[in-house]
XYZ file of C-alpha atoms in Angstrom:
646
model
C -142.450 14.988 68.924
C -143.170 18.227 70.760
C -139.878 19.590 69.771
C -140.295 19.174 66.152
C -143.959 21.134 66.840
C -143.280 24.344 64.573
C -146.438 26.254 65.638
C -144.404 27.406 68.549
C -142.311 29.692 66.079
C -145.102 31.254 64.796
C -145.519 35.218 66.064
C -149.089 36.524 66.989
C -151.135 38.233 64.090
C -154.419 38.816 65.007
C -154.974 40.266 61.540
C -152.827 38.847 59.396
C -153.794 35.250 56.886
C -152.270 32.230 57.733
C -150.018 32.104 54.633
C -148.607 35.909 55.639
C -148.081 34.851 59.334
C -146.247 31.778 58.541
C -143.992 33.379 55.897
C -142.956 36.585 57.925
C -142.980 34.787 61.212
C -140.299 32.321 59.732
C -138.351 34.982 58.274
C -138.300 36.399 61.850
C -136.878 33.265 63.519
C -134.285 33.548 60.352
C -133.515 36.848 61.081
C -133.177 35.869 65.321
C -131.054 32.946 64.926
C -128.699 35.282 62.248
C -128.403 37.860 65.167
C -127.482 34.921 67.125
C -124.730 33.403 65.324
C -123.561 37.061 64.894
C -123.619 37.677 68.416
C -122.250 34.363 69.450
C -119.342 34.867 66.625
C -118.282 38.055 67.505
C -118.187 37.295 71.401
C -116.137 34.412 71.364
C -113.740 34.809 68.241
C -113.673 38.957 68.021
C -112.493 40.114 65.118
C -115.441 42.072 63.799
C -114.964 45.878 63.845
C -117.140 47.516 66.031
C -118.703 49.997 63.304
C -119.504 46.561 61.035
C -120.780 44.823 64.208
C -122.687 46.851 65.423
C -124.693 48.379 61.976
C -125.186 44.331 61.164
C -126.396 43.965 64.388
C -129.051 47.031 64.512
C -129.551 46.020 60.973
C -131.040 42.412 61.583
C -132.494 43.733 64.782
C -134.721 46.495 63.455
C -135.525 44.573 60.440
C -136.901 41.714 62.674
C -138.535 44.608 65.312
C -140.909 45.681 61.730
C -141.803 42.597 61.119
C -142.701 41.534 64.322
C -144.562 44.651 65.020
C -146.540 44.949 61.789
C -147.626 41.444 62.352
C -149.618 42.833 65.552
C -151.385 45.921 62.970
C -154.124 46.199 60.260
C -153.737 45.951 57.184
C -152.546 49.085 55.582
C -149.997 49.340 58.669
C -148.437 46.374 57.967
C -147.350 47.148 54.511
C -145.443 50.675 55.302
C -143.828 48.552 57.726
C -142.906 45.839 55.798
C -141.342 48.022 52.880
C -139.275 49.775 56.102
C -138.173 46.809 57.601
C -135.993 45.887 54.144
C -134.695 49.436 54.167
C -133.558 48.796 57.885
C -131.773 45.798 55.946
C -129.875 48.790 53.865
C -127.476 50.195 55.897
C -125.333 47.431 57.656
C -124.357 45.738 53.968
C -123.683 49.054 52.806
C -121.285 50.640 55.418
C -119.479 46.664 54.983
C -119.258 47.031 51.359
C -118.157 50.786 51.934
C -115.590 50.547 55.170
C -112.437 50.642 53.492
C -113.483 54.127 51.159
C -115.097 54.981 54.538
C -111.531 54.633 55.937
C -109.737 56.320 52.999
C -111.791 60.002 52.991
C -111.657 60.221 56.985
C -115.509 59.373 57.767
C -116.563 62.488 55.755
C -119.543 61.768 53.674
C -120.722 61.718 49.988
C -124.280 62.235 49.225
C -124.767 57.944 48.619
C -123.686 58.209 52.917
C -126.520 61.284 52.857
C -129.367 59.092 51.504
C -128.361 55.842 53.630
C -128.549 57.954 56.327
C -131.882 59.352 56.023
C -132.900 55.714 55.762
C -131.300 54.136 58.714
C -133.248 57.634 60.595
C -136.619 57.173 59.218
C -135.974 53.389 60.231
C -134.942 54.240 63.887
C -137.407 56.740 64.654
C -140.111 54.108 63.134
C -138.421 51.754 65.892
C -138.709 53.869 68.699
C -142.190 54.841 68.234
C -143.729 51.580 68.159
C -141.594 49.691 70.274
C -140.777 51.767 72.806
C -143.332 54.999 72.734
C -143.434 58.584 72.227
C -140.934 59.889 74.784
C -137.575 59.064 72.906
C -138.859 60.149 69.625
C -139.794 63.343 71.117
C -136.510 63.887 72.721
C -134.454 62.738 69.039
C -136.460 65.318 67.287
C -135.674 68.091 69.828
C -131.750 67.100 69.595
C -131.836 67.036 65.779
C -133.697 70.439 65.636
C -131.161 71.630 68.091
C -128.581 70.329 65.833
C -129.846 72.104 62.967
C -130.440 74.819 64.291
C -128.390 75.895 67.227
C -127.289 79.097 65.403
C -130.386 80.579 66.468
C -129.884 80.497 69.872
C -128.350 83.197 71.311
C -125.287 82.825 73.995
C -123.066 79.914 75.677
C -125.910 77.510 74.629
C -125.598 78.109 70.768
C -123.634 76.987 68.440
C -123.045 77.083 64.274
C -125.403 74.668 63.305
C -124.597 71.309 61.824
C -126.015 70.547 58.135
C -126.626 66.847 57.342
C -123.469 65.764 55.964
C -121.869 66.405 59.445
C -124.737 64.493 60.957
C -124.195 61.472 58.666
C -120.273 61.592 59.628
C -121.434 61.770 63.458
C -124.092 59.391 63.503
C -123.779 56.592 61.153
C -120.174 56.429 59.459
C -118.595 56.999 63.071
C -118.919 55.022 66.643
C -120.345 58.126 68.328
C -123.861 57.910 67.416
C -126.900 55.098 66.486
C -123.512 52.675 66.540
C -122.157 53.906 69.650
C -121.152 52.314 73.092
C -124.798 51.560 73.927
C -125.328 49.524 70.635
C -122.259 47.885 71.446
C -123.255 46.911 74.603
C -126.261 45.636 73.021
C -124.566 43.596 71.044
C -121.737 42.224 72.776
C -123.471 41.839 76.483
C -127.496 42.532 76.592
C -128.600 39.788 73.770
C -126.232 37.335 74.512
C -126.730 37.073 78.296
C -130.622 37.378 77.485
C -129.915 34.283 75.329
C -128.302 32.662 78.258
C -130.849 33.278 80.303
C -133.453 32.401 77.938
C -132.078 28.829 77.394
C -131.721 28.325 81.169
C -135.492 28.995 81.735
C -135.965 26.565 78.905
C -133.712 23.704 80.337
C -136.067 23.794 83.345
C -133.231 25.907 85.447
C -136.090 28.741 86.815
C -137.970 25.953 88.399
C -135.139 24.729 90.181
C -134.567 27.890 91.765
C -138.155 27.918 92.925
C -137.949 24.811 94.571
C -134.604 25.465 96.348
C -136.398 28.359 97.992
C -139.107 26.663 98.611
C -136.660 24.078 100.336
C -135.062 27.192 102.199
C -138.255 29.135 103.144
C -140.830 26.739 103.272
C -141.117 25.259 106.768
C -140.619 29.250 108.338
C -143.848 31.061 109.045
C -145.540 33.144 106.100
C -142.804 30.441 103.484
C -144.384 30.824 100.711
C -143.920 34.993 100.722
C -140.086 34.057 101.113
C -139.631 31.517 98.951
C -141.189 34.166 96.514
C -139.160 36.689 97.495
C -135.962 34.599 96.872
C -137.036 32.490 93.955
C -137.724 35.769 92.125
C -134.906 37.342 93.347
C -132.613 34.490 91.513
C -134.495 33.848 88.351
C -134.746 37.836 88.124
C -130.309 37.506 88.296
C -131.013 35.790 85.014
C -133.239 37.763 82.940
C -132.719 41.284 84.636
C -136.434 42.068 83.497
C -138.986 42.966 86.704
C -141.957 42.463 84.424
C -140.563 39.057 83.119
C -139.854 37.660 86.224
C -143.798 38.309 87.429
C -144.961 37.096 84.795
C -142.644 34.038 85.183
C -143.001 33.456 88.973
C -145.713 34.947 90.221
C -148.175 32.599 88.407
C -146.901 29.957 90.769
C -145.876 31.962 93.916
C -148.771 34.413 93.992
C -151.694 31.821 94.437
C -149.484 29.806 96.778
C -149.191 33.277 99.055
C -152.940 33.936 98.872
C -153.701 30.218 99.883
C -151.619 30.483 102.578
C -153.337 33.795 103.803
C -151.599 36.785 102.482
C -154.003 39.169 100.945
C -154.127 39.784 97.417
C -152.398 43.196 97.719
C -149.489 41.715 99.917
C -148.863 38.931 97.761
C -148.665 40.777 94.327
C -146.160 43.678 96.469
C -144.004 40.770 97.354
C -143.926 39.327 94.239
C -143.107 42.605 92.251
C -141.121 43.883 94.771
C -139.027 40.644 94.525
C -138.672 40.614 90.918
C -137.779 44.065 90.418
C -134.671 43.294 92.529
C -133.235 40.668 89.210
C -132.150 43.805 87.823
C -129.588 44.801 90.788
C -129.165 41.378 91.648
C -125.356 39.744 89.958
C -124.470 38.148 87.822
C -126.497 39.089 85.145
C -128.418 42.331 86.416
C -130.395 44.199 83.578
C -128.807 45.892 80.524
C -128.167 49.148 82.455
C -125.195 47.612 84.179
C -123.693 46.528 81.593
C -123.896 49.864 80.077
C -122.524 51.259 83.293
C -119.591 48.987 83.014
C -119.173 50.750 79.426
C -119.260 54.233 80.288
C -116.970 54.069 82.967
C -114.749 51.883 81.380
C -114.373 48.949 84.092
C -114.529 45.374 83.280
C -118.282 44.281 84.057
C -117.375 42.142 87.104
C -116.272 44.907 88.844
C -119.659 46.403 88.571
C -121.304 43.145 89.150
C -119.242 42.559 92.622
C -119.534 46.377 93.632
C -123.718 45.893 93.411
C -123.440 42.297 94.878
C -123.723 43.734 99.013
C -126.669 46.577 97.811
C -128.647 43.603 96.217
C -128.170 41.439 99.205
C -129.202 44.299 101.349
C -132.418 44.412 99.284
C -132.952 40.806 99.550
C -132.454 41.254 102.868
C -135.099 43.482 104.161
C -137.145 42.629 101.892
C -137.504 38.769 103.382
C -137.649 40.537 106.927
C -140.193 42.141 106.034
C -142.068 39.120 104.435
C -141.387 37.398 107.538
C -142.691 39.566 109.800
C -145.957 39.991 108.194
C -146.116 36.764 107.988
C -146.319 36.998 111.758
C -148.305 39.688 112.081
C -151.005 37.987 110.637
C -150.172 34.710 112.243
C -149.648 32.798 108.342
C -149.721 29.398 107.904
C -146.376 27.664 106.437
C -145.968 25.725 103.197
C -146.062 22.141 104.292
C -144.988 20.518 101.459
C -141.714 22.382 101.076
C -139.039 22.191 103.636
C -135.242 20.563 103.209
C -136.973 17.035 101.915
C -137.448 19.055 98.947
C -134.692 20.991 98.680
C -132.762 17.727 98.829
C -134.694 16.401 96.228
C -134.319 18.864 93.872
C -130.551 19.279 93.959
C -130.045 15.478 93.593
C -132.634 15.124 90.658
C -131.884 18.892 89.070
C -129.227 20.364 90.784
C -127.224 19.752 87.848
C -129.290 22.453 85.794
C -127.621 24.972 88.141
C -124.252 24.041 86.113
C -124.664 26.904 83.386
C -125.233 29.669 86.212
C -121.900 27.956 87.882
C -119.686 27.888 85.104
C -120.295 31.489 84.263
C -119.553 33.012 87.661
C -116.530 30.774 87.837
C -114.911 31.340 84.579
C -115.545 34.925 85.402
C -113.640 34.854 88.377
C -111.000 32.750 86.490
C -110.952 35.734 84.279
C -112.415 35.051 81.352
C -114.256 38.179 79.716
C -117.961 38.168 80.702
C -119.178 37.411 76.743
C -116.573 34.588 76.489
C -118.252 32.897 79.808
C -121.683 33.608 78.973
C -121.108 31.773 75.523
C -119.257 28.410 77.179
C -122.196 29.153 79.397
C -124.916 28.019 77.358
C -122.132 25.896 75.532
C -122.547 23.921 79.358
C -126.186 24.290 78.772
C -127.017 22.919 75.811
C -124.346 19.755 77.293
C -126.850 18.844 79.444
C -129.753 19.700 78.481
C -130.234 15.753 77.028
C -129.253 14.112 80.811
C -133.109 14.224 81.357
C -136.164 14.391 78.269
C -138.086 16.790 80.178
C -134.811 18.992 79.467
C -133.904 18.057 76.379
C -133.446 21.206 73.944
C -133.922 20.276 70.288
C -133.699 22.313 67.040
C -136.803 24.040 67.084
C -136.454 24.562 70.490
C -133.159 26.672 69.730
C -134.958 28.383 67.439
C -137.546 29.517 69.765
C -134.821 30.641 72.322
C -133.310 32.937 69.623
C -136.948 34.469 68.790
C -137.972 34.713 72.515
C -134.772 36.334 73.638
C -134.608 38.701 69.871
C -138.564 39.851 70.737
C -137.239 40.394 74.075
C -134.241 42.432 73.200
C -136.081 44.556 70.313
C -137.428 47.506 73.172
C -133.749 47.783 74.429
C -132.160 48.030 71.292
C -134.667 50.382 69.847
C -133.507 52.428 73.233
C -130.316 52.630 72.777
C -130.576 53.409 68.942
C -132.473 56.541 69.934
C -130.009 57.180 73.137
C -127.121 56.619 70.684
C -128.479 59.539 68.324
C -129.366 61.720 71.231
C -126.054 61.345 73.004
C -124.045 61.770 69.421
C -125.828 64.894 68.852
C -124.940 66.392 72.676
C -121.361 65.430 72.462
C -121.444 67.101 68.842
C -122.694 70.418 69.700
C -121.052 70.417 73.490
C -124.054 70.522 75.074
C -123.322 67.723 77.436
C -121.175 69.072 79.308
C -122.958 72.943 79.295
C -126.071 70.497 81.142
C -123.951 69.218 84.014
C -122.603 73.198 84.457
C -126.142 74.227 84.591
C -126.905 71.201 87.019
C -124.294 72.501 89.200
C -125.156 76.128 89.165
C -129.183 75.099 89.643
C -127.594 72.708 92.700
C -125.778 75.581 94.160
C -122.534 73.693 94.127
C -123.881 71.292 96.834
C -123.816 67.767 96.261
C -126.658 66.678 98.357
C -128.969 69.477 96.279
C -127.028 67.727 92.804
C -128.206 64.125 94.716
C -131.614 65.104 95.212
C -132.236 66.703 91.541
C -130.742 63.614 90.038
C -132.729 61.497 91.740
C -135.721 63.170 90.994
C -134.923 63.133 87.206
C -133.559 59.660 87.253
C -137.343 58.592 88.687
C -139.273 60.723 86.256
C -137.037 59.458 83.478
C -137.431 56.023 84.340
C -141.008 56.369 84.277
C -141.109 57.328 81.011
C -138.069 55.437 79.250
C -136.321 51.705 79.836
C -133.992 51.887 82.484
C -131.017 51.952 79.928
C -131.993 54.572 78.125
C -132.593 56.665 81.408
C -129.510 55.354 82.483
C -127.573 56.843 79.762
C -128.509 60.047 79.367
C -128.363 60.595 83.335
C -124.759 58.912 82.738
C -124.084 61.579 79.860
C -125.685 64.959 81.260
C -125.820 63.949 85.371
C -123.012 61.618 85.943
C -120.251 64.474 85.272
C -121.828 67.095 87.427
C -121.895 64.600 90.606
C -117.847 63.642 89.888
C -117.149 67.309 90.004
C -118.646 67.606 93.248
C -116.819 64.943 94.258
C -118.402 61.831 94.379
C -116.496 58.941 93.416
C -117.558 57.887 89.491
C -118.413 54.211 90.447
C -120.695 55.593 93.203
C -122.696 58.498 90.858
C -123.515 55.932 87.828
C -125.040 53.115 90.275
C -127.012 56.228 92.347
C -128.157 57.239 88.732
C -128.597 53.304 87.873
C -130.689 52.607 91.303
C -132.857 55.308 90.798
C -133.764 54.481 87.028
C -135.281 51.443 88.564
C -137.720 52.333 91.050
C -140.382 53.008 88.769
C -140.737 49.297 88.271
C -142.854 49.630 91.742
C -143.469 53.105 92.528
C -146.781 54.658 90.709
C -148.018 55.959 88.646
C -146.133 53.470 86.498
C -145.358 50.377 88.424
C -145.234 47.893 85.723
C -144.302 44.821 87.817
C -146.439 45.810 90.844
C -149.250 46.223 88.218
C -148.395 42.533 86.458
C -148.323 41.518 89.500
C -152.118 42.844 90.601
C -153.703 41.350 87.544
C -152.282 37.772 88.695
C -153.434 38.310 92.942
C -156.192 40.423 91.775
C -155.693 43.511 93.806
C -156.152 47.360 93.086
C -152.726 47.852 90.914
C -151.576 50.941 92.713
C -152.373 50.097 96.512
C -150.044 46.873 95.197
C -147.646 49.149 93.956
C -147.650 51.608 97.556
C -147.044 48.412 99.778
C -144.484 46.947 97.187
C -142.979 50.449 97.446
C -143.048 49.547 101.409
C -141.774 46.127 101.297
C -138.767 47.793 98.523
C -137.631 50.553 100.650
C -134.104 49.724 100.425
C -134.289 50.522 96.693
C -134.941 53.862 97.444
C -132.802 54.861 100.551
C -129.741 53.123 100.071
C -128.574 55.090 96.865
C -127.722 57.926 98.809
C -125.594 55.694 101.330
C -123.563 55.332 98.525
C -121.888 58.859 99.004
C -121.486 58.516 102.504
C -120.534 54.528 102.878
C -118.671 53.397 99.515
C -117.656 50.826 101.313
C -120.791 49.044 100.604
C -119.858 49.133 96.816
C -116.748 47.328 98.014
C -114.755 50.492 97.366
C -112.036 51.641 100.119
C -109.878 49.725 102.028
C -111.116 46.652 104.243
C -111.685 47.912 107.482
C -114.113 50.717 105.638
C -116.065 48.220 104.015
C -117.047 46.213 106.897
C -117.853 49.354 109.166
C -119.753 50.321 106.050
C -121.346 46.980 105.927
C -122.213 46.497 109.403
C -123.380 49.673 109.790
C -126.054 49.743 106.826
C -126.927 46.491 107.863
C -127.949 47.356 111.305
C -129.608 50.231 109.931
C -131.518 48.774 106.789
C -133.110 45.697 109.826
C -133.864 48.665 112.488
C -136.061 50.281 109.155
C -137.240 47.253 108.210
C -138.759 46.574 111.723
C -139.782 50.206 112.004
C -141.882 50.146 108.869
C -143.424 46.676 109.433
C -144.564 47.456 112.574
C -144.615 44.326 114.166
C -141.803 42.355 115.840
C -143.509 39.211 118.061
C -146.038 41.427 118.813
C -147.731 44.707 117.890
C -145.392 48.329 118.007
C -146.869 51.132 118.820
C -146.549 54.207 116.444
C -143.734 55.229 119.560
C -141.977 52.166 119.411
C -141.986 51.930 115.486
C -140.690 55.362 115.209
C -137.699 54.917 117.277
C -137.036 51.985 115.322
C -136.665 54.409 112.396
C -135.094 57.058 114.319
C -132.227 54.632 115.372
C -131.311 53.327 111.761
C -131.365 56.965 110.464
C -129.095 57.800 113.582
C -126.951 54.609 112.464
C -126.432 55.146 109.168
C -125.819 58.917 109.776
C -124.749 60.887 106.636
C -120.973 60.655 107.147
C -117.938 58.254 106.106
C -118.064 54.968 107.781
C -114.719 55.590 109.265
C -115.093 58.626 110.509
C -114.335 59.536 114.137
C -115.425 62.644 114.450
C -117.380 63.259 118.687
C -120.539 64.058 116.663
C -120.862 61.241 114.214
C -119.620 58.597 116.635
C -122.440 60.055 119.647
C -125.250 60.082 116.499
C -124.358 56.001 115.644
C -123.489 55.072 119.058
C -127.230 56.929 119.946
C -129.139 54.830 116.952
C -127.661 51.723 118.589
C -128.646 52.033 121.866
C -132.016 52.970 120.614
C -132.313 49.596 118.797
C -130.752 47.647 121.171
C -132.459 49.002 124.043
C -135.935 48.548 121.704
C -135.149 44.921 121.159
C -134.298 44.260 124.808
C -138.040 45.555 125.860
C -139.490 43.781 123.151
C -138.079 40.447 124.181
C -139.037 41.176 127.859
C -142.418 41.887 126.921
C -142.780 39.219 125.136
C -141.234 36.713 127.777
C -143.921 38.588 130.050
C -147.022 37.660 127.691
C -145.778 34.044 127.387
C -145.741 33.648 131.044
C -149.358 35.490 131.206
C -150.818 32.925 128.623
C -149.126 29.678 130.491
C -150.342 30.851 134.079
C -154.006 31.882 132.641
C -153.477 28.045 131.159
């Protein structure tokens, strides 16, 4: 009977009657599962033009994002936003019933265009501001004024001013504007994967991941902190969200930490820490990666597989450095984990790991990503009745369509605004006048054009969602770092890397703060020692200039060097900034430990041989070898001390 219960459709209105929550929130669920079918339609079958796609899409979206919001408002909010959310129904039938004359007069408009338009605006910037904040609104009205009027700026960075009939050709009859790339990778990737994702934490499949790393990490010292570290690492590969993924996991893996004894600060930094790394972690990653795969024009896999050894680099010191706090503080373990239950859970729900399985393989077997997520959750809803605790009904489809459409509304409202802002630089050539500028500011130096990029990518990223960072770094940055030479693959996932960090560096630090309301810590000392524990995040972008290799790009021998060597490096940090390794290091000893992975991962090619770069590695390892040596001696030397004092 619970999945015939309809109160679960119902949105919150903490204002609103009964009668007006129950009508609009079941014209929202309409709305969802119609942006469902659309997206399901057009990423199996094709067939839809991308301009009628795509305004459908944004159409239905923004419609449902009014709704939805005005729900949440007073009273004499809601109605503006009510009467808007119908006009945001406007302009999708209309450029359908209009394609063809569209077509016939080469995308030039006629004042009916000029008054859609100015709807489908008022609609977006509506959007924005309530669903995403001030910042992008900000930045669309300084690009339209710009637009308007560029004639009064003097020099290389005017121009002749375009009137609104060339802005209605740009940015709504035409792919180069609110129904651009981003909104088609919107449509065709960021919904439907958060749909798959969505039904897989419904089918129970998050809670199997939790108990296989449980199963893993248990039994070790400190468990718990891994098994949080890797269950949030693989339910983040599903829903690419940090803040999500706390929310999700941490209300189980958090009080498990604290009752094994990691303070409240430690546990909420390992828990956001681990969930911010869904959104590097394959195969899903968040929407900026598929956007990446857009821009540059490379199937998605190939980003996927290029971010797979970065993410397991992350994962990587990140559980070191679990474990060896976990031993600093001498932690208990979790004894009711350990391989009983990881056995136990793969023979009673290992099947629920079928979805994630078929997606990866028919990816591999070259299906398109869109094609395998939808036989994806074709293989999920198969299943789904083996077992009634998994059993997805009707409603309960319905509620993954709202879930994942109230999920997706910030992102598309994003890439609406990013879509106008980019049409509008493209338009007036001022895209490309920003990465000249870039350059001349950078001094033609790449490490200078590294460092500024970074430094906008963070503050950006801060103030934006990562894809809408993402692209206008990709747009105004990207270009500037190829001319310098950087390989393109390499520049968008520095610019993608660094659009994330804000996730756990303050002052914003969403999932570190989520995360301190669940353990109960200060939010920002969370945030610092997640920033410790996430180090990686922040470091290995710039390896990406000097070691490709670890994107998988180069030839074989390359990549391994590359691999080895910023493997060494990132464990020799991790140790270094833990400060503890079987017993306590010294500020000495943990500084050499830092000094040797900076001397190992030295600034230069993998491959190359030059006396210099080879004497600089060849000096980090001896440092860390030598430093793990003593530290095993000494330790030897205090075991013998406590057994003869015995």
């Amino acid at each position: 009977m619970a999945q015939f219960n309809l109160s679960r459709l119902l949105l919150e209105s903490p204002q609103g009657g009964s009668i007006e929550r129950g009508v609009f929130s079941g014209l929202f669920c309409l709305l969802a599962t119609a942006v469902a079918a659309l997206v399901l339609y057009g990423a199996y079958y094709g067939g839809i033009t991308a301009l009628l796609l795509r305004s459908s899409f944004f159409s239905l979206v923004a419609c449902a994002g009014l709704i939805y919001y005005a729900l949440q408002m007073g009273r004499w909010a809601r109605i503006p936003l009510y009467i808007l959310a119908f006009v945001a129904l406007i302009p999708g039938p209309y450029l359908w019933h209009s394609y063809m004359d569209i077509i016939m007069r080469g995308a030039m408009s006629v004042p009916e265009d000029t008054w859609v338009f100015l709807a489908l605006i008022s609609v977006v910037f509506l959007f924005v501001r309530i669903a995403v904040g001030w910042a992008l609104v900000v930045l669309m009205a300084l690009a339209f004024l710009y637009a308007w009027f560029g004639y009064l700026i003097p020099g290389k960075y005017g121009h002749g001013g375009y009137g609104l009939d060339r802005l209605t050709s740009t940015l709504m009859l035409s792919t180069e504007g609110v129904y651009g790339v981003p909104m088609g990778v919107a449509v065709e990737y960021i919904f439907l994967f958060g749909l798959f994702g969505t039904l897989l934490t419904k089918i129970g499949t998050g809670s199997v991941f939790v108990d296989i790393a449980r199963g893993l990490t248990g039994r070790v010292q400190g468990g718990p902190g891994l098994s949080a570290a890797l269950s949030s690492a693989l339910l983040g590969s599903l829903n690419g969200s940090a803040v999500a993924n706390v929310v999700t996991t941490g209300t189980f893996t958090i009080p498990l930490m604290k009752k094994v004894g990691y303070s409240p600060k430690l546990a909420g930094a390992i828990e956001a820490a681990a969930s911010s790394a869904g959104q590097i972690m394959p195969p899903v990653m968040g929407a900026a990666a598929f956007l990446m795969a857009e821009m540059i024009g490379i199937p998605y896999a190939e980003v996927a597989l290029a971010a797979l050894v970065p993410a397991l680099l992350y994962l990587f010191a990140l559980m070191l450095a679990v474990r060896l706090e976990a031993g600093r503080l001498g932690l208990e373990r979790d004894t009711a984990a350990g391989l009983k239950l990881l056995g136990e859970t793969l023979r009673s729900r290992g099947y629920l790991l079928a979805p994630l399985i078929a997606l990866i393989g028919l990816m591999i077997a070259g299906k398109s990503p869109t094609q395998a997520a939808v036989l994806g959750i074709v293989v999920g809803l198969l299943i789904s009745p083996w077992s009634k605790l998994t059993r997805v009904g009707p409603v309960d489809l319905v509620e993954c369509c709202k879930d994942t459409l109230i999920n997706t509304l910030p992102i598309v409202a994003a890439v609406a605004s990013a879509g106008v802002i980019i049409g509008i630089l493209n338009l007036t050539g001022m895209g490309l006048m920003v990465s000249g500028l870039i350059i001349e500011i950078g001094g033609g130096n790449l490490w200078a054009v590294l460092l500024l990029t970074a430094l906008a990518s963070f503050i950006l990223g801060m103030g934006l969602p990562t894809s809408a960072a993402y692209l206008l770094l990709a747009v105004l940055v990207a270009p500037a770092m190829t001319q310098l030479g950087m390989n393109v693959l390499s520049a968008h996932m520095f610019i993608f890397y660094f659009g994330l960090v804000s996730a756990i560096t303050p002052p914003v630090a969403l999932a570190a703060y989520a995360a301190a309301t669940i353990s109960g810590a200060k939010p920002n000392e969370t945030a610092v020692e997640a920033m410790r524990l996430g180090f990686v995040k922040l470091l290995i972008p710039f390896l990406f200039v000097t070691m490709p290799g670890i994107l998988l790009i180069g030839d074989g021998i390359s990549i391994a060097v590359a691999i080895a060597l910023t493997t060494l490096a990132t464990f020799s940090m991790g140790v270094g900034f833990s400060g503890w390794l079987g017993s306590t290091l010294s500020t000495a000893q943990r500084s050499l430990y830092v000094v040797a992975a900076v001397l190992i991962a030295w600034p230069e090619l993998a491959t190359n041989t030059d006396l210099f770069v080879l004497a600089a590695r060849g000096a980090g390892m001896v440092i860390l070898v030598a430093m793990l040596v003593r530290g095993h001696l000494e330790h030897r030397c205090s075991q013998r001390a406590s057994l003869a004092t015995d």
